[in-house]
Coordinates of C-alpha atoms in Angstrom, one line a residue:
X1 CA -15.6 15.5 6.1
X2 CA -19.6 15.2 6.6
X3 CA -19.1 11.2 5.0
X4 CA -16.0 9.4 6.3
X5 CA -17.7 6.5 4.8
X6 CA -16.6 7.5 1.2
X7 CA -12.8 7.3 2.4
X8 CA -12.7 4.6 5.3
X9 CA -14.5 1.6 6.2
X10 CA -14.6 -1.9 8.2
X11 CA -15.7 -5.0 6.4
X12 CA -16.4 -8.3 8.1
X13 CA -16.6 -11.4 5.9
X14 CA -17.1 -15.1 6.4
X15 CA -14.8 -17.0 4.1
X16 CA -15.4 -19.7 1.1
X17 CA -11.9 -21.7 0.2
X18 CA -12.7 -20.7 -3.0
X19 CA -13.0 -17.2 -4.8
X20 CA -15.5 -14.3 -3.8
X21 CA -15.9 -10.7 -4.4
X22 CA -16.1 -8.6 -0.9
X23 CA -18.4 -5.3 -2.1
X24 CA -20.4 -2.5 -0.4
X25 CA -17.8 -0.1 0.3
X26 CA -18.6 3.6 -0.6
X27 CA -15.1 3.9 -2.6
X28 CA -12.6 1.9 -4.8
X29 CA -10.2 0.9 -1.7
X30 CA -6.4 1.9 -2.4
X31 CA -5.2 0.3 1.0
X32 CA -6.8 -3.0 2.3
X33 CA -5.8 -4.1 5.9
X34 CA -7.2 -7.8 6.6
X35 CA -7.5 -10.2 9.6
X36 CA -8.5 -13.7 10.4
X37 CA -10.9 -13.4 13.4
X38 CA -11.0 -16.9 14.1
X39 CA -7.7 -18.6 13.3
X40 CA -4.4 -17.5 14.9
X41 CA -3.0 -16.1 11.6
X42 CA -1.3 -13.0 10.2
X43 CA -2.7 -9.9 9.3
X44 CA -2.3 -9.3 5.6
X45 CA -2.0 -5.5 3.9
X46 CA -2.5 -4.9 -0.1
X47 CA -2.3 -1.8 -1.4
X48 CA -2.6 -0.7 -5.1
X49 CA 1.0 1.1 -5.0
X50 CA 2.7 -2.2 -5.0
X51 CA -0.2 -3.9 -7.0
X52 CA -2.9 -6.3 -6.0
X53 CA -1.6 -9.5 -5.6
X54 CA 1.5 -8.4 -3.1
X55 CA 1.4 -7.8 0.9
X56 CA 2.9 -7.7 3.7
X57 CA 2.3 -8.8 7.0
X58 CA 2.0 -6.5 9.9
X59 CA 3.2 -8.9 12.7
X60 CA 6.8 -10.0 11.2
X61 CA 9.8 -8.0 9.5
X62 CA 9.0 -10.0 6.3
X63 CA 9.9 -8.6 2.9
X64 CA 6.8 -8.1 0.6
X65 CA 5.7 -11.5 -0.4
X66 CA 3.4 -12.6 -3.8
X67 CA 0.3 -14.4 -3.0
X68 CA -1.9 -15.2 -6.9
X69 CA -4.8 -16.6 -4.7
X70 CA -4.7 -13.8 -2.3
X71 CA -6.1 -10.6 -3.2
X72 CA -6.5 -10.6 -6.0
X73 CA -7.6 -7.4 -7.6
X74 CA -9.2 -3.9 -6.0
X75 CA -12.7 -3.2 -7.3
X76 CA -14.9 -0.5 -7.6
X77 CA -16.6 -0.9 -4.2
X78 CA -14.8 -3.1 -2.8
X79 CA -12.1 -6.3 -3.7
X80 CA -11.8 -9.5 -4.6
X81 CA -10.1 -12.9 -3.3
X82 CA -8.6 -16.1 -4.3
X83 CA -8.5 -19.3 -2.3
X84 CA -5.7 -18.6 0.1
X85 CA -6.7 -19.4 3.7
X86 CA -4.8 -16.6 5.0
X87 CA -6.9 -14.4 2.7
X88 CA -10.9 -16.4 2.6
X89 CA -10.4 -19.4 5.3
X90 CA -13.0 -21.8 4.7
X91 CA -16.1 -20.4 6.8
X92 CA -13.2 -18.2 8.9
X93 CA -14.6 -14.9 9.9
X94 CA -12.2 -11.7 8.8
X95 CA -12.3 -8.2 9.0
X96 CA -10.8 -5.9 6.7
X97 CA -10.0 -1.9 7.0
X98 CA -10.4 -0.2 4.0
X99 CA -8.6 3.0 2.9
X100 CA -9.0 4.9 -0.4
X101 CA -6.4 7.1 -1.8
X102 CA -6.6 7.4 -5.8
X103 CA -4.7 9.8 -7.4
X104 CA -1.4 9.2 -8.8
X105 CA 1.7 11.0 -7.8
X106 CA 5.5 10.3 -9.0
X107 CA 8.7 12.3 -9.0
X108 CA 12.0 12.1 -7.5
X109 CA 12.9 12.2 -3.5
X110 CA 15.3 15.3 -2.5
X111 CA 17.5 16.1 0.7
X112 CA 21.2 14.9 1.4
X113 CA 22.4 12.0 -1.1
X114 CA 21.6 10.7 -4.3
X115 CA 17.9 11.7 -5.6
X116 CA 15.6 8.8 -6.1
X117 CA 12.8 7.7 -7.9
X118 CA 8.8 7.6 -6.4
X119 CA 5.7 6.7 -6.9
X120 CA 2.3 6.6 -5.0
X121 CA -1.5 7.4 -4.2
X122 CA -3.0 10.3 -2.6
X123 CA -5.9 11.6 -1.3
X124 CA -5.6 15.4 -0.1
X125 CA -9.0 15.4 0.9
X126 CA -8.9 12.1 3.4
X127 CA -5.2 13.2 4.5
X128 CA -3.9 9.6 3.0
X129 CA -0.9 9.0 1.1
X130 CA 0.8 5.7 0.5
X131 CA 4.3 6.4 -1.2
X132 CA 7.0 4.1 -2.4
X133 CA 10.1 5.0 -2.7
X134 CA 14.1 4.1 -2.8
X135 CA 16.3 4.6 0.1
X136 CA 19.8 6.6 -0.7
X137 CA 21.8 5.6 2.8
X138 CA 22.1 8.9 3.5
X139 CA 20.7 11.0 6.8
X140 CA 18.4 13.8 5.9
X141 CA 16.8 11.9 2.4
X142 CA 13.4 13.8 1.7
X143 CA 10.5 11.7 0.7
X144 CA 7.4 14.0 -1.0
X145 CA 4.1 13.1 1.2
X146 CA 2.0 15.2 -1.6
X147 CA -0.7 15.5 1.5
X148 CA -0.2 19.6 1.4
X149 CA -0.4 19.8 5.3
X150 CA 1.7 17.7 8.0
X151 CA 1.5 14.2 8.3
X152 CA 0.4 13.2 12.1
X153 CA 1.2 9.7 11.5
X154 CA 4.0 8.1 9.1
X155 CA 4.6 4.4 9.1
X156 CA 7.3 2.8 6.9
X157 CA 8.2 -1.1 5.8
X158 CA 10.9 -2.1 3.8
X159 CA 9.8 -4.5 0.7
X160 CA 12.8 -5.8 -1.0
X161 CA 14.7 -7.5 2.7
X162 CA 13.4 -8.0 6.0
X163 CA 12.9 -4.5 8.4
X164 CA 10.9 -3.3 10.9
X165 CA 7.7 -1.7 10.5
X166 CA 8.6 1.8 11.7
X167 CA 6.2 3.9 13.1
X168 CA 6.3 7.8 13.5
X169 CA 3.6 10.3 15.1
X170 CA 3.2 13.5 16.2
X171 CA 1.6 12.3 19.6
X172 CA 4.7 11.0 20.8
X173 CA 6.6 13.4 23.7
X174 CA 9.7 14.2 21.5
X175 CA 7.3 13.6 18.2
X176 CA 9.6 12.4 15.4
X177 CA 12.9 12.0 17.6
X178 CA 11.0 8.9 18.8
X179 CA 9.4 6.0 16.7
X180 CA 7.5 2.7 17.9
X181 CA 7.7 -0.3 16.3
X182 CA 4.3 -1.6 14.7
X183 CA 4.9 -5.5 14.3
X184 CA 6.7 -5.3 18.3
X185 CA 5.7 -4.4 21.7
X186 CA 8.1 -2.4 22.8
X187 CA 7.7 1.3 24.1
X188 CA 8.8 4.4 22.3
X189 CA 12.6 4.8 21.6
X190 CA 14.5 7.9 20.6
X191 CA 17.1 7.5 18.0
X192 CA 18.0 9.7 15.0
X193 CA 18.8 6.8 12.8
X194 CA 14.4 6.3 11.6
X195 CA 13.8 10.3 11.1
X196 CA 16.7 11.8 11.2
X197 CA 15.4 14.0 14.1
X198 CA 12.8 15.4 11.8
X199 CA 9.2 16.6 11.8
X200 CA 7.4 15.9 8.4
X201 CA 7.2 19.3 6.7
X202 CA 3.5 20.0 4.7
X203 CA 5.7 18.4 1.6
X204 CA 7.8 16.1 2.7
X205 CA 9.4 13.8 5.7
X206 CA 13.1 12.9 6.4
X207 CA 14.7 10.0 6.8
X208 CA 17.7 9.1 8.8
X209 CA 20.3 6.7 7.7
X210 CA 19.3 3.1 9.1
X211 CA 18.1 0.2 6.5
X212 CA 14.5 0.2 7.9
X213 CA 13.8 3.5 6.1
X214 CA 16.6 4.3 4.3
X215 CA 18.5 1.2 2.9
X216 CA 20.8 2.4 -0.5
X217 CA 19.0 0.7 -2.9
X218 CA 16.1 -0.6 -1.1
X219 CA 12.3 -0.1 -1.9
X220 CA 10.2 0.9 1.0
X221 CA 6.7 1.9 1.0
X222 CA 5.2 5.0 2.9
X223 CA 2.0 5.2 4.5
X224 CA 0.9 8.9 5.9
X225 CA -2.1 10.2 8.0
X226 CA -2.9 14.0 8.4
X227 CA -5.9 14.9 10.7
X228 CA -9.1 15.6 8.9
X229 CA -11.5 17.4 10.9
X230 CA -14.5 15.0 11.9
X231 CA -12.8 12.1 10.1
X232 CA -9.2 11.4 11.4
X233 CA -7.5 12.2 14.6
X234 CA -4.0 11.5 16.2
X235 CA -3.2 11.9 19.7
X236 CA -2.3 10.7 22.9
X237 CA -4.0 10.2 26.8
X238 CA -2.4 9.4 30.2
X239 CA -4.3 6.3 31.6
X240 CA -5.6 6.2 35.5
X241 CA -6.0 2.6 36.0
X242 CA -9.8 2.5 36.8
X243 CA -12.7 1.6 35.3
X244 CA -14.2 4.9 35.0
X245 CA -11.2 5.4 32.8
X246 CA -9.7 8.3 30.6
X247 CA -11.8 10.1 28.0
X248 CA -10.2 11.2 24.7
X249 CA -12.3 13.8 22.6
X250 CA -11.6 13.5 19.5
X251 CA -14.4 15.0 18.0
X252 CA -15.5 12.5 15.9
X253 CA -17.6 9.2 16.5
X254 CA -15.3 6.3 16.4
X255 CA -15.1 3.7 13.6
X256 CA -11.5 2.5 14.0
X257 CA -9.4 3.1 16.8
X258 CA -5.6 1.9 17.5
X259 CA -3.8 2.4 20.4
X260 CA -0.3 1.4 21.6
X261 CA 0.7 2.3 25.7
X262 CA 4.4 3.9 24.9
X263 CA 5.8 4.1 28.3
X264 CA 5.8 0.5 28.8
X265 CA 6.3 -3.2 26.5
X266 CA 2.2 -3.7 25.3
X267 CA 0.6 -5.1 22.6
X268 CA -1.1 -3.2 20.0
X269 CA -4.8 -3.2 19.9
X270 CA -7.3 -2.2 17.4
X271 CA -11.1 -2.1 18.1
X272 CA -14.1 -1.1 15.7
X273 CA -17.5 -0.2 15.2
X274 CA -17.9 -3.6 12.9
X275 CA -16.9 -6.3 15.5
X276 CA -18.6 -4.4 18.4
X277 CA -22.0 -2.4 17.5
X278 CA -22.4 -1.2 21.1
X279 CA -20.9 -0.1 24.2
X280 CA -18.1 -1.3 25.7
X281 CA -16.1 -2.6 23.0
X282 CA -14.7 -5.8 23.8
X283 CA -13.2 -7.6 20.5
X284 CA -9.9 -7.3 20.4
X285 CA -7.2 -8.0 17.8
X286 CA -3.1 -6.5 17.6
X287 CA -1.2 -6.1 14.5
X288 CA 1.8 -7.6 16.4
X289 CA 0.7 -10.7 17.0
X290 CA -1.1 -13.4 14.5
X291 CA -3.4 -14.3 17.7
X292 CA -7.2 -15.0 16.8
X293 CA -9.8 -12.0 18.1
X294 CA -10.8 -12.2 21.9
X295 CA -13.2 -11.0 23.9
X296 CA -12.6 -9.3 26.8
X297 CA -15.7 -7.9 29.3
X298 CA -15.1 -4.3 28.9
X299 CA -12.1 -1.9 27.4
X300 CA -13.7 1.5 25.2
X301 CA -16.5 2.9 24.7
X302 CA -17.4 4.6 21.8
X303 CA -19.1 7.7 22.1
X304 CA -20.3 10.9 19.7
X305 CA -17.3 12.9 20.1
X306 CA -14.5 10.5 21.1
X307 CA -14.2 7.2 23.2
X308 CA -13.5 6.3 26.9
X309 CA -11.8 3.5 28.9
X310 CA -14.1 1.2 31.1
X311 CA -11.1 -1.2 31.7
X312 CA -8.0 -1.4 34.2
X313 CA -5.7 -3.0 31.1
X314 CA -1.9 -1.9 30.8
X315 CA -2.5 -2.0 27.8
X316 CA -4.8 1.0 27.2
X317 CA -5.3 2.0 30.7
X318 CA -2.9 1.7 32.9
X319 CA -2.4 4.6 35.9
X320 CA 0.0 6.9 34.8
X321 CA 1.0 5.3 31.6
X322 CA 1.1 7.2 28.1
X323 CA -0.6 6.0 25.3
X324 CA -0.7 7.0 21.2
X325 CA -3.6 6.6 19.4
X326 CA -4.8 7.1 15.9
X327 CA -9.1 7.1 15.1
X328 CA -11.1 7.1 12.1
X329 CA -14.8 8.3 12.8
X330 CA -18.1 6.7 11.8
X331 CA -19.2 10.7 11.7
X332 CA -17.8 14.1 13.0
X333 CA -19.2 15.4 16.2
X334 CA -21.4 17.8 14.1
X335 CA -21.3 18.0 10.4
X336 CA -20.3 21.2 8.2
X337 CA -24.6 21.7 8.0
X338 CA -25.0 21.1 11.4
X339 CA -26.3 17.6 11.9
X340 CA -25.0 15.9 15.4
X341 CA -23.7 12.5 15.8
X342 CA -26.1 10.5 17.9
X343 CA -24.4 7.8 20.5
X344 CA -24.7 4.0 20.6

């Protein structure tokens, strides 16, 4: 991907308490991630699966909730808001991560136990699927990706009750015999009960039998990553504690970067090329927590072909500790024509 602009982007606004119209993305966004920078409140995710107006909250096992002066509709280049605070706070500043997807996919889910219905949004080309579908009860239930290669990343939420947000990857030691939580701290656990023991396939990935991703009867929405070359990347580093820290090549120059230390109770942390325009990064915010961004005097840099820790933090660099990340780039490391990144 020479443009990873045309399928992910940050957005910082300043909020009105009234309505306004957040443009100048390079795509109609399918998945809208948004944060209040200044005030200690929850994250909010919309996504046009489950329609404009509904979201869930990253830091809490909430069921989807309805929110008319929210978001309020997905535009062209960009979306729209109502008065909500936790949405356009009165001269609050936010960011928002913005995803696109697009095409329409439905059909039913396969594997052990009664077949199900789907529905979703994909984008082969991004590696980006968000699918929704109805849990059976039983170990080994299938759930169609449509992303034609393996997902790295698969993170589920359950919409109808309260559940975990349950996160799968690729990066983790025993891959998807272990899972972290997204809306907790804790480290990685191994259990059969999220994904049944089970790597996604290039169709499809398996569920085990517990409620937070396979409730009978339950909808639950499905959001998958695959690694595009010089626009996505999923992986994991060991940390050595110093300020001349690990480098991760990821050939790619950073735009989004999470990162979650899985050999030890951390928060999350998420750092981008919006809220820091040069090196070291040092705005923080985690999806597990509703805390306000905060500064911090140096964690990452971002460089042309991956990023690097300047900081001693546990909670991306701790000495001997193992850490999962997933990156979006501003642009690949060299483009298809041969054009190079150039640093910060």
């Amino acid at each position: 991907i020479d443009k990873p602009s045309d399928y992910f982007n940050t957005k910082l606004y300043t909020g009105n308490g009234g309505t306004q119209s957040i443009t100048g993305l390079d795509f109609a966004p399918n998945f809208v991630w948004l944060k209040d920078r200044t005030n200690a409140n929850s994250g909010r995710i919309n996504d046009t699966v489950r329609t404009a107006t509904k979201y869930l909250i990253p830091s809490t096992t909430g069921a989807e909730a309805t929110e008319s002066a929210g978001l309020t509709s997905f535009n062209s280049d960009g979306f729209s808001l109502g008065s909500n605070s936790d949405f356009n706070g009165n001269s609050a500043n936010f960011v928002s991560w913005n995803w696109k997807a697009g095409t329409s996919v439905s059909g039913n889910t396969g594997g052990s136990g009664t077949s199900k219905s789907y529905s979703g949004s994909v984008n082969t080309d991004a590696g980006f699927s968000i699918i929704k579908y109805t849990g059976n009860g039983t170990a080994g239930h299938t759930i169609p990706h449509h992303l034609g290669v393996q997902p790295r990343v698969v993170i589920c939420k359950r919409l109808s009750s309260s559940g975990q947000w349950v996160f799968g990857t690729m990066a983790l030691p025993n891959q998807f015999e272990q899972f972290l939580e997204l809306d907790l701290t804790g480290a990685a656990q191994t259990s059969s009960l999220r994904w049944n023991n089970t790597d996604p396939s290039s169709s499809v990935f398996t569920v085990g039998s517990t409620a937070d991703t396979n409730q009978d009867g339950t909808t639950i929405v499905a959001y998958s990553f695959a690694e595009k070359q010089g626009y996505s990347k999923f992986g994991s580093y060991v940390g050595n504690g110093n300020v001349n820290g690990s480098f991760i090549y990821t050939g790619q120059k950073s735009a989004f970067v999470m990162i979650k230390c899985t050999s030890s109770a951390q928060d999350w942390i998420i750092r981008d090329n919006k809220r820091d325009t040069d090196n070291p990064t040092q705005k923080r915010l985690s999806p597990n927590i509703t805390d306000a961004e905060t500064s911090h005097t140096a964690d990452f840099d971002f460089l042309s072909n991956g990023f690097k820790a300047r900081g001693t933090g546990l909670n991306f660099n701790g000495s001997g500790h193992t850490y999962i990340y997933m990156a979006f780039a501003e642009n690949p490391f060299v483009t298809s024509t041969g054009v190079p990144a150039t640093a910060r």
